[in-house]
PDB file of C-alpha atoms in Angstrom:
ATOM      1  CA  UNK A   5     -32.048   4.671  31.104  1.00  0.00           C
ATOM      2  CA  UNK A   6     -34.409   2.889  28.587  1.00  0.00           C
ATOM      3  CA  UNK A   7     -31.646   2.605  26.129  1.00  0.00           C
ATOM      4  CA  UNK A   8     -29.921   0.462  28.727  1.00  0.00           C
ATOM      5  CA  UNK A   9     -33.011  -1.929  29.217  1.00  0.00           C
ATOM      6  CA  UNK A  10     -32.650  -2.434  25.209  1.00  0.00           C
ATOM      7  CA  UNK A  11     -29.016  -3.632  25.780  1.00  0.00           C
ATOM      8  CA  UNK A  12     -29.710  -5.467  28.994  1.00  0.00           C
ATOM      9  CA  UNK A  13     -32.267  -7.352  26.605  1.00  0.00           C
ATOM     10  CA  UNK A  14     -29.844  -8.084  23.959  1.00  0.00           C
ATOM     11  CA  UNK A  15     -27.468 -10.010  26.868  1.00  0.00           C
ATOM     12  CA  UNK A  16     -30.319 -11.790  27.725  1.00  0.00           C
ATOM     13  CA  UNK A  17     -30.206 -13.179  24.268  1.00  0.00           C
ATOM     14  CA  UNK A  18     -27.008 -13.869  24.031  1.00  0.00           C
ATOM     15  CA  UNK A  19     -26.494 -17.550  24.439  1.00  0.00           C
ATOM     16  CA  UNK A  20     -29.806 -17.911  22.375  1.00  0.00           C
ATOM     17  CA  UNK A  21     -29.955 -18.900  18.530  1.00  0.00           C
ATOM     18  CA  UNK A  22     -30.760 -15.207  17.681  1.00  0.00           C
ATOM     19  CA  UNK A  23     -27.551 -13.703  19.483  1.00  0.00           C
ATOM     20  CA  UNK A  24     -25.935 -12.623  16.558  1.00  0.00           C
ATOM     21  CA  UNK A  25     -28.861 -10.676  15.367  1.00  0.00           C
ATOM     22  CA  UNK A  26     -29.003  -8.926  19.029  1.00  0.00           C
ATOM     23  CA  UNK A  27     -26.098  -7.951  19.076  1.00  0.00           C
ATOM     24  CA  UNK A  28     -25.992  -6.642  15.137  1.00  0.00           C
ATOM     25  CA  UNK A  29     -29.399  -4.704  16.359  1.00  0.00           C
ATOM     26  CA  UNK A  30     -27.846  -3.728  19.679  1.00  0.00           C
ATOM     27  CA  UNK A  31     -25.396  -1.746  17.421  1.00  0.00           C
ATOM     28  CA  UNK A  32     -27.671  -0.537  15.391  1.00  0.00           C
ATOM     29  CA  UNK A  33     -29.687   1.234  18.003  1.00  0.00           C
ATOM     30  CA  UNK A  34     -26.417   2.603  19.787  1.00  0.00           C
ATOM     31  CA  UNK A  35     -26.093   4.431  16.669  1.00  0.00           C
ATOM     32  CA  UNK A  36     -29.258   5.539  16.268  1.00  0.00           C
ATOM     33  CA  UNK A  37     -28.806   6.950  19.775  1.00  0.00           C
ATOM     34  CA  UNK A  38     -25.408   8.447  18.587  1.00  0.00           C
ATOM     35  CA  UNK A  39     -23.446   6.681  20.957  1.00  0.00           C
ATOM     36  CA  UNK A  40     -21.040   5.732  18.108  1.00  0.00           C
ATOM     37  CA  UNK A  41     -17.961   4.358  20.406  1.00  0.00           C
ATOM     38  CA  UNK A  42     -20.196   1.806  21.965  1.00  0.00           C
ATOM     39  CA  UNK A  43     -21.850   0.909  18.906  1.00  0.00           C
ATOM     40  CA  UNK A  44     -18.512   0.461  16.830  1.00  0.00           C
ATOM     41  CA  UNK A  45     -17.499  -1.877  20.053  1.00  0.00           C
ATOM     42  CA  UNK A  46     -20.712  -4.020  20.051  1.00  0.00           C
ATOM     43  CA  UNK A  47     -20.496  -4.707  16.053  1.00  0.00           C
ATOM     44  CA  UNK A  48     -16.859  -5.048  15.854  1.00  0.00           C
ATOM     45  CA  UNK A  49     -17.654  -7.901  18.662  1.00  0.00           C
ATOM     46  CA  UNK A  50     -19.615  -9.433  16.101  1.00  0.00           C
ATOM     47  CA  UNK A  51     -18.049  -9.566  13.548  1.00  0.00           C
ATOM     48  CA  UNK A  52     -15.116 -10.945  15.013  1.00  0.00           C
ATOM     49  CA  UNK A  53     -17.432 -13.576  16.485  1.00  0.00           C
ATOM     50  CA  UNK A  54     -19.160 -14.393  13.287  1.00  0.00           C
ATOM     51  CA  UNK A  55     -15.515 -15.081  11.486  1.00  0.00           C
ATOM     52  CA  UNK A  56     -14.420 -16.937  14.276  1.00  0.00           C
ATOM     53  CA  UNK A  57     -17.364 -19.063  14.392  1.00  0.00           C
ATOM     54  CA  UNK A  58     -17.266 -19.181  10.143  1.00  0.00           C
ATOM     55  CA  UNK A  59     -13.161 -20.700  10.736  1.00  0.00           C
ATOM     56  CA  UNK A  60     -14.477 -23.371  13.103  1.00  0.00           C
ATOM     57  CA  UNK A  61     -17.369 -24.395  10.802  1.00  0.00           C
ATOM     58  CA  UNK A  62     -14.952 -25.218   8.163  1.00  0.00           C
ATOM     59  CA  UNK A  63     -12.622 -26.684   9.957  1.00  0.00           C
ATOM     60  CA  UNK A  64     -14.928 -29.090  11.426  1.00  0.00           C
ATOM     61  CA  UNK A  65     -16.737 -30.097   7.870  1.00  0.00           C
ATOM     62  CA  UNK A  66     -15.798 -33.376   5.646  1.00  0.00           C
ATOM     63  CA  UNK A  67     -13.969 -31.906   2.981  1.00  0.00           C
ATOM     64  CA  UNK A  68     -11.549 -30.317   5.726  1.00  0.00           C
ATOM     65  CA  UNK A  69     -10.947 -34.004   7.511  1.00  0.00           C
ATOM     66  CA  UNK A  70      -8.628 -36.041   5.258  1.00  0.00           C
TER      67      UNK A  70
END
């Protein structure tokens, strides 16, 4: 049950400025707690999140706007 007030924690964060490094830490305690199919889950999440956010960052800077 305390491992679930960790994660509930890490949602609270999520539409912070530290998100990202929630979640990464979120995943890193699910595998410290072996629960390795949730953990693979939460940092596949972000990593799709960080290249997503990465594509829309470059799209949106000068050199990209002709």
């Amino acid at each position: 049950e305390s491992s679930n007030i960790r994660v509930s924690t890490a949602c609270a964060l999520s539409t912070t400025p530290v998100a990202d490094y929630a979640r990464y830490y979120t995943g890193l305690a699910l595998i410290k707690l072996e629960r390795f199919a949730e953990a693979d889950s939460v940092l596949s999440d972000t990593a799709q999140r960080s290249q997503a956010e990465s594509r829309l960052a470059s799209s949106r800077s000068p050199e990209n706007s002709s």
